[in-house]
Short mmCIF file of C-alpha atoms in Angstrom, two decimals:
data_model
loop_
_atom_site.label_atom_id
_atom_site.label_comp_id
_atom_site.label_asym_id
_atom_site.label_seq_id
_atom_site.Cartn_x
_atom_site.Cartn_y
_atom_site.Cartn_z
CA MET A 99 -23.83 17.67 -39.93
CA ALA A 100 -23.25 14.99 -42.20
CA PHE A 101 -20.96 11.94 -41.59
CA ARG A 102 -19.56 9.20 -43.72
CA ALA A 103 -21.21 5.62 -43.48
CA ASP A 104 -18.03 3.77 -44.38
CA ASP A 105 -16.70 4.83 -40.52
CA PRO A 106 -19.75 4.78 -37.85
CA CYS A 107 -17.11 6.13 -35.21
CA ASP A 108 -16.58 9.32 -37.43
CA ALA A 109 -19.02 11.42 -34.74
CA LEU A 110 -16.33 10.43 -31.54
CA LYS A 111 -13.79 12.04 -33.49
CA GLY A 112 -12.13 14.06 -31.10
CA THR A 113 -13.10 12.64 -28.53
CA PRO A 114 -11.70 9.95 -25.83
CA GLY A 115 -14.48 7.36 -26.82
CA TYR A 116 -13.24 7.16 -30.41
CA GLU A 117 -10.36 4.74 -29.79
CA TYR A 118 -12.23 2.78 -27.93
CA CYS A 119 -15.35 2.38 -30.87
CA ALA A 120 -12.50 1.88 -33.11
CA ARG A 121 -11.24 -1.17 -31.23
CA ASP A 122 -14.83 -2.82 -31.40
CA ASN A 123 -15.83 -5.78 -34.36
CA ASP A 124 -17.66 -3.33 -36.33
CA GLY A 125 -15.86 0.05 -36.15
CA GLY A 126 -12.47 0.48 -38.38
CA GLY A 127 -10.38 -2.17 -36.63
CA PRO A 128 -7.84 -0.60 -34.20
CA PRO A 129 -6.14 2.58 -34.52
CA ASP A 130 -2.83 1.84 -33.44
CA GLY A 131 -2.14 -0.91 -35.88
CA GLY A 132 -2.99 -4.01 -33.45
CA PRO A 133 -4.07 -7.40 -34.30
CA PRO A 134 -7.74 -7.46 -36.05
CA GLY A 135 -9.83 -10.01 -34.22
CA PRO A 136 -12.45 -12.60 -36.03
CA GLY A 137 -14.68 -10.36 -38.33
CA GLY A 138 -11.83 -7.65 -38.83
CA GLY A 139 -11.96 -6.27 -35.29
CA GLN A 140 -9.77 -6.88 -32.49
CA GLY A 141 -12.48 -9.18 -30.52
CA LEU A 142 -14.45 -8.19 -27.26
CA THR A 143 -11.99 -9.13 -24.84
CA ASP A 144 -8.94 -8.06 -26.67
CA GLY A 145 -10.38 -4.47 -26.37
CA ALA A 146 -11.64 -4.52 -23.39
CA ALA A 147 -8.07 -5.87 -21.83
CA GLY A 148 -6.61 -3.04 -24.36
CA ASN A 149 -8.99 -0.54 -23.04
CA VAL A 150 -7.87 -1.11 -19.26
CA ARG A 151 -4.02 -1.07 -20.12
CA ASP A 152 -5.22 2.29 -21.81
CA LEU A 153 -6.84 3.57 -18.41
CA ALA A 154 -4.15 2.31 -16.07
CA ASP A 155 -1.74 3.90 -18.45
CA SER A 156 -3.26 7.20 -18.49
CA LEU A 157 -3.57 6.77 -14.25
CA ILE A 158 0.33 6.54 -13.76
CA LYS A 159 0.93 9.48 -15.87
CA LYS A 160 -1.98 11.46 -13.46
CA ILE A 161 -0.46 9.64 -10.46
CA ILE A 162 3.16 10.75 -11.41
CA ASP A 163 1.77 14.43 -12.31
CA LEU A 164 -0.09 14.29 -8.87
CA VAL A 165 3.03 13.17 -6.86
CA ALA A 166 5.89 15.60 -8.48
CA PRO A 167 3.95 18.21 -10.20
CA LYS A 168 5.41 21.16 -12.72
CA ASP A 169 3.82 23.85 -10.78
CA THR A 170 2.92 24.77 -7.71
CA TRP A 171 0.65 27.31 -6.46
CA ALA A 172 3.10 29.20 -5.06
CA PRO A 173 3.91 32.75 -6.11
CA GLU A 174 6.41 32.04 -9.64
CA GLN A 175 7.73 35.42 -9.06
CA ALA A 176 8.24 38.41 -6.05
CA ASP A 177 6.14 40.36 -8.12
CA SER A 178 2.89 38.33 -7.24
CA TRP A 179 0.27 40.36 -5.11
CA ILE A 180 -0.12 38.27 -2.44
CA TYR A 181 3.92 37.69 -1.83
CA GLN A 182 4.25 41.36 -2.18
CA GLN A 183 2.11 41.78 0.92
CA PHE A 184 4.78 39.87 3.26
CA LEU A 185 7.61 41.01 0.76
CA TRP A 186 6.72 44.41 1.88
CA LEU A 187 5.92 43.67 5.67
CA GLY A 188 9.50 41.66 5.50
CA GLN A 189 11.17 44.77 3.83
CA HIS A 190 10.35 47.02 6.64
CA LEU A 191 10.74 45.14 9.33
CA ALA A 192 14.36 44.07 8.59
CA VAL A 193 15.19 48.07 8.26
CA ALA A 194 13.36 48.43 11.55
CA ILE A 195 15.35 45.15 13.04
CA PHE A 196 18.81 47.21 11.67
CA MET A 197 17.57 50.84 13.11
CA CYS A 198 17.74 49.25 16.40
CA VAL A 199 20.82 47.10 16.04
CA VAL A 200 22.22 51.27 15.13
CA VAL A 201 21.06 53.00 17.96
CA VAL A 202 22.28 50.62 20.27
CA CYS A 203 25.45 50.37 18.81
CA ALA A 204 25.31 54.36 19.07
CA LEU A 205 24.37 54.12 23.00
CA THR A 206 27.31 52.26 23.47
CA ALA A 207 29.79 53.15 21.25
CA TRP A 208 31.81 53.24 24.34
CA GLN A 209 32.66 49.00 23.76
CA GLY A 210 34.85 50.20 21.11
CA ALA A 211 35.58 47.32 18.57
CA PRO A 212 32.76 44.39 19.94
CA ARG A 213 30.09 47.40 18.58
CA LEU A 214 31.33 48.55 15.33
CA LYS A 215 31.64 44.55 14.65
CA GLN A 216 28.45 43.94 15.65
CA MET A 217 27.02 46.87 13.20
CA GLY A 218 28.95 45.35 10.18
CA ALA A 219 27.41 42.26 10.60
CA SER A 220 23.86 43.46 10.94
CA THR A 221 24.63 45.68 7.99
CA GLY A 222 25.31 42.73 5.39
CA TRP A 223 22.87 40.75 7.29
CA THR A 224 20.18 43.25 6.52
CA LEU A 225 21.45 43.22 3.19
CA ALA A 226 21.56 39.71 2.22
CA ALA A 227 18.09 39.33 3.80
CA VAL A 228 16.26 41.81 1.55
CA ALA A 229 17.47 40.24 -1.54
CA GLY A 230 17.29 36.71 -1.12
CA MET A 231 13.18 38.15 0.04
CA ALA A 232 13.10 38.50 -3.67
CA SER A 233 14.15 35.45 -4.83
CA VAL A 234 12.30 33.30 -2.56
CA PRO A 235 9.74 32.70 -5.15
CA GLY A 236 11.85 32.42 -8.30
CA VAL A 237 14.38 29.67 -6.22
CA VAL A 238 11.44 27.81 -5.46
CA MET A 239 9.76 27.69 -8.66
CA LEU A 240 12.94 26.31 -10.40
CA LEU A 241 13.55 23.85 -7.69
CA ASN A 242 10.75 22.50 -7.36
CA LYS A 243 10.44 22.06 -11.61
CA ALA A 244 14.31 20.44 -11.14
CA VAL A 245 12.27 18.16 -8.71
CA SER A 246 9.71 16.97 -10.92
CA ALA A 247 11.88 16.68 -13.99
CA ALA A 248 14.29 14.50 -12.18
CA PHE A 249 11.39 12.24 -10.56
CA THR A 250 9.63 12.02 -13.81
CA VAL A 251 13.10 11.02 -15.66
CA ALA A 252 13.43 8.44 -12.35
CA PHE A 253 10.22 6.73 -13.14
CA ASP A 254 10.24 6.60 -16.63
CA SER A 255 14.14 6.22 -17.96
CA ASP A 256 14.66 3.22 -15.56
CA GLU A 257 13.18 0.11 -16.08
CA SER A 258 13.39 -1.10 -12.32
CA THR A 259 10.92 0.90 -11.57
CA LEU A 260 8.04 0.43 -10.34
CA PHE A 261 5.59 1.61 -12.87
CA THR A 262 7.70 1.13 -15.68
CA VAL A 263 7.40 -2.76 -14.61
CA ILE A 264 3.37 -2.39 -14.28
CA ARG A 265 3.38 -1.08 -17.55
CA ASP A 266 5.65 -3.72 -18.85
CA ASP A 267 3.88 -6.84 -17.05
CA MET A 268 0.31 -6.00 -18.41
CA LYS A 269 1.69 -6.75 -21.72
CA GLU A 270 3.97 -9.52 -21.70
CA ALA A 271 3.50 -10.58 -17.57
CA ALA A 272 2.26 -15.00 -17.56
CA ASP A 273 -0.69 -13.65 -16.16
CA ALA A 274 -1.05 -10.60 -18.44
CA ASP A 275 -4.20 -12.68 -19.97
CA ASN A 276 -6.07 -12.90 -17.05
CA PRO A 277 -9.06 -10.22 -16.17
CA LEU A 278 -8.80 -10.94 -12.92
CA SER A 279 -5.12 -9.60 -12.85
CA VAL A 280 -5.44 -6.74 -14.97
CA LEU A 281 -8.50 -5.43 -12.76
CA LEU A 282 -6.63 -5.72 -9.33
CA ILE A 283 -3.68 -3.80 -10.63
CA PHE A 284 -6.18 -1.55 -12.56
CA ALA A 285 -7.77 -1.40 -8.82
CA ALA A 286 -4.77 -0.95 -7.11
CA LEU A 287 -3.94 2.53 -8.83
CA VAL A 288 -7.18 4.09 -8.56
CA VAL A 289 -6.16 3.97 -4.67
CA ALA A 290 -2.63 4.94 -5.60
CA LEU A 291 -4.48 8.20 -7.35
CA ALA A 292 -6.40 8.63 -4.18
CA PHE A 293 -3.17 9.08 -2.22
CA ALA A 294 -1.20 10.96 -4.80
CA ALA A 295 -4.28 13.53 -4.52
CA LEU A 296 -3.67 13.90 -0.88
CA VAL A 297 -0.07 14.41 -1.38
CA PHE A 298 -0.70 17.12 -3.82
CA MET A 299 -2.74 18.86 -1.79
CA THR A 300 -0.53 19.04 1.13
CA ARG A 301 3.23 19.87 -0.65
CA ASN A 302 1.32 22.82 -2.29
CA LEU A 303 -0.21 24.12 0.70
CA GLY A 304 2.63 23.62 2.52
CA ILE A 305 4.38 25.33 0.13
CA LEU A 306 2.79 28.54 -0.15
CA VAL A 307 2.68 28.68 3.32
CA PHE A 308 6.58 28.67 3.46
CA VAL A 309 7.16 30.94 0.59
CA CYS A 310 4.70 33.25 1.81
CA ILE A 311 6.29 33.52 5.42
CA ALA A 312 9.97 33.39 4.02
CA PRO A 313 10.27 37.01 4.05
CA VAL A 314 9.33 37.43 7.97
CA VAL A 315 11.52 34.41 8.76
CA LEU A 316 14.51 35.93 6.00
CA ALA A 317 14.49 39.29 8.10
CA SER A 318 15.50 37.72 11.66
CA LEU A 319 18.77 38.25 9.63
CA ALA A 320 18.82 41.67 10.25
CA ARG A 321 19.43 41.50 14.00
CA GLY A 322 23.23 40.27 13.63
CA GLY A 323 23.19 36.59 11.87
CA ASP A 324 21.14 34.25 13.69
CA THR A 325 20.03 31.28 11.11
CA SER A 326 18.62 29.40 13.46
CA ALA A 327 15.38 30.03 11.96
CA VAL A 328 16.66 29.93 8.39
CA LYS A 329 17.50 26.79 8.96
CA ALA A 330 14.27 25.79 10.67
CA TRP A 331 12.48 27.45 7.53
CA ALA A 332 14.40 25.97 4.99
CA GLN A 333 14.74 22.17 6.89
CA ARG A 334 10.92 22.38 6.54
CA LEU A 335 10.79 23.83 3.12
CA LEU A 336 13.13 20.87 1.22
CA GLY A 337 11.21 18.10 3.46
CA LEU A 338 8.37 19.41 1.39
CA MET A 339 9.77 19.49 -2.21
CA PHE A 340 11.62 16.35 -2.21
CA ALA A 341 9.11 14.31 -0.43
CA PRO A 342 8.04 12.62 -3.38
CA PHE A 343 11.32 10.64 -3.79
CA ALA A 344 10.22 8.79 -0.94
CA LEU A 345 8.49 6.41 -3.18
CA LEU A 346 12.03 5.05 -4.88
CA LEU A 347 12.57 3.08 -1.10
CA VAL A 348 10.28 0.59 -3.24
CA SER A 349 12.38 0.28 -6.57
CA PRO A 350 14.62 -2.29 -5.25
CA PHE A 351 12.19 -4.66 -4.36
CA VAL A 352 10.72 -4.34 -8.46
CA LYS A 353 13.07 -7.01 -9.72
CA LEU A 354 11.32 -9.65 -7.31
CA THR A 355 8.14 -9.39 -8.73
CA GLU A 356 8.60 -8.64 -12.40
CA GLY A 357 6.91 -10.82 -14.19
CA ALA A 358 3.54 -11.08 -12.08
CA LEU A 359 0.69 -8.51 -11.91
CA VAL A 360 -0.76 -9.16 -8.37
CA MET A 361 2.40 -9.05 -7.17
CA ASP A 362 2.87 -5.99 -8.59
CA ALA A 363 -0.17 -4.88 -7.24
CA VAL A 364 0.96 -6.11 -3.60
CA LEU A 365 4.05 -3.70 -4.24
CA LEU A 366 2.19 -0.83 -5.17
CA VAL A 367 -0.42 -1.48 -1.93
CA ALA A 368 3.13 -0.97 -0.35
CA ALA A 369 4.04 2.22 -1.68
CA ASP A 370 0.63 3.72 -1.47
CA ALA A 371 1.32 3.10 2.75
CA LEU A 372 4.62 4.62 2.02
CA MET A 373 3.38 7.01 0.40
CA LEU A 374 0.79 7.97 3.88
CA ARG A 375 3.81 7.92 5.66
CA MET A 376 5.49 10.23 3.62
CA ILE A 377 2.11 12.53 4.31
CA PHE A 378 2.77 11.75 7.74
CA HIS A 379 5.95 12.27 8.24
CA GLY A 380 7.42 14.23 5.59
CA VAL A 381 4.58 17.25 5.06
CA PRO A 382 4.78 19.14 9.10
CA TYR A 383 1.42 20.52 10.58
CA ILE A 384 -1.16 19.32 7.96
CA GLY A 385 0.67 15.56 7.38
CA PRO A 386 -0.48 14.26 10.45
CA ARG A 387 -4.08 15.47 10.55
CA VAL A 388 -4.68 14.21 6.86
CA ALA A 389 -3.08 10.59 7.22
CA GLY A 390 -4.91 10.05 10.11
CA ALA A 391 -8.10 11.68 8.80
CA ALA A 392 -7.43 8.95 6.12
CA ARG A 393 -6.69 5.89 8.20
CA THR A 394 -10.53 7.32 10.14
CA LEU A 395 -12.25 6.95 7.30
CA VAL A 396 -11.19 3.88 5.71
CA GLU A 397 -11.66 2.10 9.48
CA ARG A 398 -14.82 3.17 9.87
CA ARG A 399 -15.79 2.53 6.00
CA THR A 400 -14.52 -0.94 5.67
CA ASP A 401 -14.02 -4.17 7.71
CA ASN A 402 -11.74 -5.51 5.69
CA PRO A 403 -8.24 -6.66 7.58
CA LEU A 404 -5.99 -5.63 4.81
CA ALA A 405 -7.37 -2.56 4.27
CA ARG A 406 -7.28 -1.74 8.01
CA ALA A 407 -3.75 -3.44 7.83
CA VAL A 408 -2.00 -0.99 5.43
CA VAL A 409 -3.81 2.00 6.50
CA ARG A 410 -2.05 1.16 9.87
CA ALA A 411 1.08 0.78 8.55
CA GLY A 412 0.74 3.81 7.08
CA VAL A 413 0.00 5.31 9.62
CA PRO A 414 0.73 4.14 13.46
CA ASP A 415 -0.55 4.55 16.67
CA VAL A 416 1.79 7.25 18.51
CA TYR A 417 1.24 9.42 21.53
CA GLU A 418 1.87 12.84 21.43
CA GLN A 419 4.61 14.65 22.71
CA GLU A 420 5.49 11.90 25.60
CA THR A 421 7.07 12.47 28.69
CA THR A 422 9.31 9.34 28.82
CA PRO A 423 10.91 7.47 26.55
CA ARG A 424 9.75 4.57 26.72
CA GLY A 425 6.58 2.39 24.44
CA PRO A 426 5.52 3.34 21.44
CA ARG A 427 7.56 5.93 19.53
CA THR A 428 6.31 9.73 19.85
CA VAL A 429 5.42 12.70 17.38
CA ASP A 430 4.66 16.56 17.96
CA THR A 431 1.07 17.55 17.99
CA PRO A 432 0.79 20.15 14.39
CA ARG A 433 0.29 22.29 17.44
CA ARG A 434 3.06 22.02 19.35
CA ALA A 435 5.50 22.06 16.15
CA VAL A 436 4.15 25.08 15.36
CA SER A 437 4.84 26.29 18.31
CA GLN A 438 7.86 25.11 18.78
CA ASP A 439 8.83 27.13 15.39
CA THR A 440 7.68 30.24 15.69
CA GLY A 441 9.64 29.81 18.84
CA VAL A 442 13.07 29.57 16.90
CA LEU A 443 11.53 32.35 15.21
CA PHE A 444 10.31 34.77 18.28
CA ALA A 445 14.47 33.71 19.59
CA ALA A 446 16.30 34.79 16.43
CA TYR A 447 14.11 37.93 17.12
CA GLY A 448 15.47 38.74 20.45
CA ILE A 449 11.93 37.59 22.14
CA LYS A 450 11.94 34.73 24.96
CA ARG A 451 8.81 32.88 24.86
CA GLN A 452 8.00 30.11 27.31
CA GLN A 453 8.01 26.47 26.77
CA ARG A 454 5.12 24.57 27.00
CA PRO A 455 4.43 22.13 29.50
CA GLY A 456 5.36 18.40 27.91
CA ARG A 457 1.94 16.45 28.71
CA LEU A 458 -0.27 14.39 26.35
CA THR A 459 -3.14 15.35 24.91
CA THR A 460 -6.64 13.60 26.45
CA GLU A 461 -6.62 11.04 23.77
CA SER A 462 -3.17 10.46 23.93
CA ALA A 463 -3.39 10.45 27.64
CA VAL A 464 -6.67 7.51 27.70
CA ALA A 465 -4.27 5.65 25.12
CA LYS A 466 -1.45 5.37 27.19
CA ALA A 467 -3.48 4.23 30.41
CA ARG A 468 -4.89 1.25 28.12
CA HIS A 469 -1.63 0.78 26.94
CA ASP A 470 0.13 0.45 30.38
CA ALA A 471 -2.39 -1.23 31.90
CA ALA A 472 -0.02 -4.13 32.44
CA ARG A 473 2.57 -2.74 33.08
CA THR A 474 0.93 -0.41 35.92
CA ALA A 475 -0.32 -3.32 37.22
CA HIS A 476 2.26 -5.32 37.59
CA ILE A 477 4.45 -2.31 38.51
CA THR A 478 2.60 -2.22 41.93
CA GLN A 479 2.17 -6.33 42.43
CA ALA A 480 5.68 -6.13 42.69
CA ARG A 481 5.89 -2.89 44.95
CA ARG A 482 3.40 -4.54 47.21
CA GLU A 483 5.63 -7.89 47.53
CA ALA A 484 8.57 -5.84 48.31
CA ARG A 485 7.55 -3.57 50.81
CA ALA A 486 5.70 -6.96 52.65
CA ALA A 487 8.91 -8.07 52.55
CA ALA A 488 11.23 -5.77 53.80
CA THR A 489 8.50 -4.61 56.77
CA PRO A 490 9.85 -7.25 60.18
CA SER A 491 6.99 -9.29 61.41
CA THR A 492 6.86 -8.35 65.34
CA PRO A 493 4.93 -10.63 67.39
CA ASN A 494 2.14 -9.23 69.19
CA PRO A 495 1.88 -10.00 73.02
CA ARG A 496 -1.15 -8.46 73.00
CA THR A 497 -4.64 -10.99 73.78
CA PRO A 498 -7.29 -10.51 71.83
CA GLY A 499 -10.03 -7.60 73.21
CA ALA A 500 -7.46 -6.39 75.59
CA PRO A 501 -7.52 -2.13 75.53
CA THR A 502 -5.15 -0.49 73.68
CA PRO A 503 -2.29 0.93 75.87
CA THR A 504 -2.62 4.67 75.61
CA PRO A 505 1.35 6.47 75.59
CA ALA A 506 1.88 8.30 78.59
CA PRO A 507 1.85 12.10 77.41
CA THR A 508 4.95 14.19 76.83
CA PRO A 509 5.49 16.49 79.17
CA ALA A 510 5.47 20.39 77.59
CA PRO A 511 8.31 22.00 76.95
CA VAL A 512 10.01 24.70 79.81
CA PRO A 513 10.59 27.79 78.22
CA ASN A 514 14.41 29.53 78.66
CA ARG A 515 14.02 32.36 81.26
CA PRO A 516 17.12 34.64 82.02
CA ASN A 517 18.84 34.06 85.17
CA ASN A 518 17.59 36.89 87.53
CA PRO A 519 20.76 38.14 89.73
#
């Protein structure tokens, strides 16, 4: 394989390293027509800063692609093999429920119009449920593409968004020539990329699960139009779909940090905490476990107070399903959340489940006891003082050492006997 002698970077053509080689002093100059350095190239410092900017720009694009991807792991059409199994189950379940309704209405036909109305409602809801089962994958895919496009447009077209300001500040900010500021924002982008990967995994797994169980949930409509299970399922699914827009909450503060890379890095760290909070609250079941594991990993690996403060702000201490409203705020454990949603689904099918008692887990009980130790001691002392103040102080006439008088025995009750004539 022959190479040209006048271009030492010819061997790297077609690879990402070609641009870096072309920016070197000995290379052919910057490929984008940038200002040449002394000696025909850009210079070592300028070339390194340009490379870092390119890497930061690629990280920003990767973060956006992970937070709001164009494609998901959920099936695109109803003919997918994994979805066909749930579709078959949901359709047969809806038909079975409808046949049960018809039999019940036939046995109670003497009630007249109410039973005819129930059978008509069940017929319409069964047709709507069977038609909706096949359309769920396509609707979810179109909605995901719309969310991804809207998120990308919101972060690329508007000049007041975080990533757009970071791109501009890396070129025109007052501290853009400071390598430390550039490396600081680069490190913040790397951390944001890790959080974006967590968001990507939890969102895709959650969407896949909710799309697959859609036929079973929609089949409950055949019973007569009970939409409670469908509403709960739709709320969870829409929460997963629109979760990336939580990052737009930091946009009002972008103007305050414009022109300073260090402040951009601080705001990006705040956005990372918001992303972690989004995992904790926006993604059901999987999110709390992932967020808690991320906080535990950070706290075990580092003693940096700033890093610990960020993860604690993103994943606060909570008690699972407290029975009292006071104290720290509470969230449902993943197992309890699953139990509540399955209870709603069974109720839509007419099956009554026994509610789980509202008790704390072992870890939460220990944490609650430690948190309320001072309060419990204060309440106990106040009760003792109140009890002592309410008890009357009677003088004791007995002399010390005198035997305690024994009370007289109570006579046994005389049984009532009937009068003999």
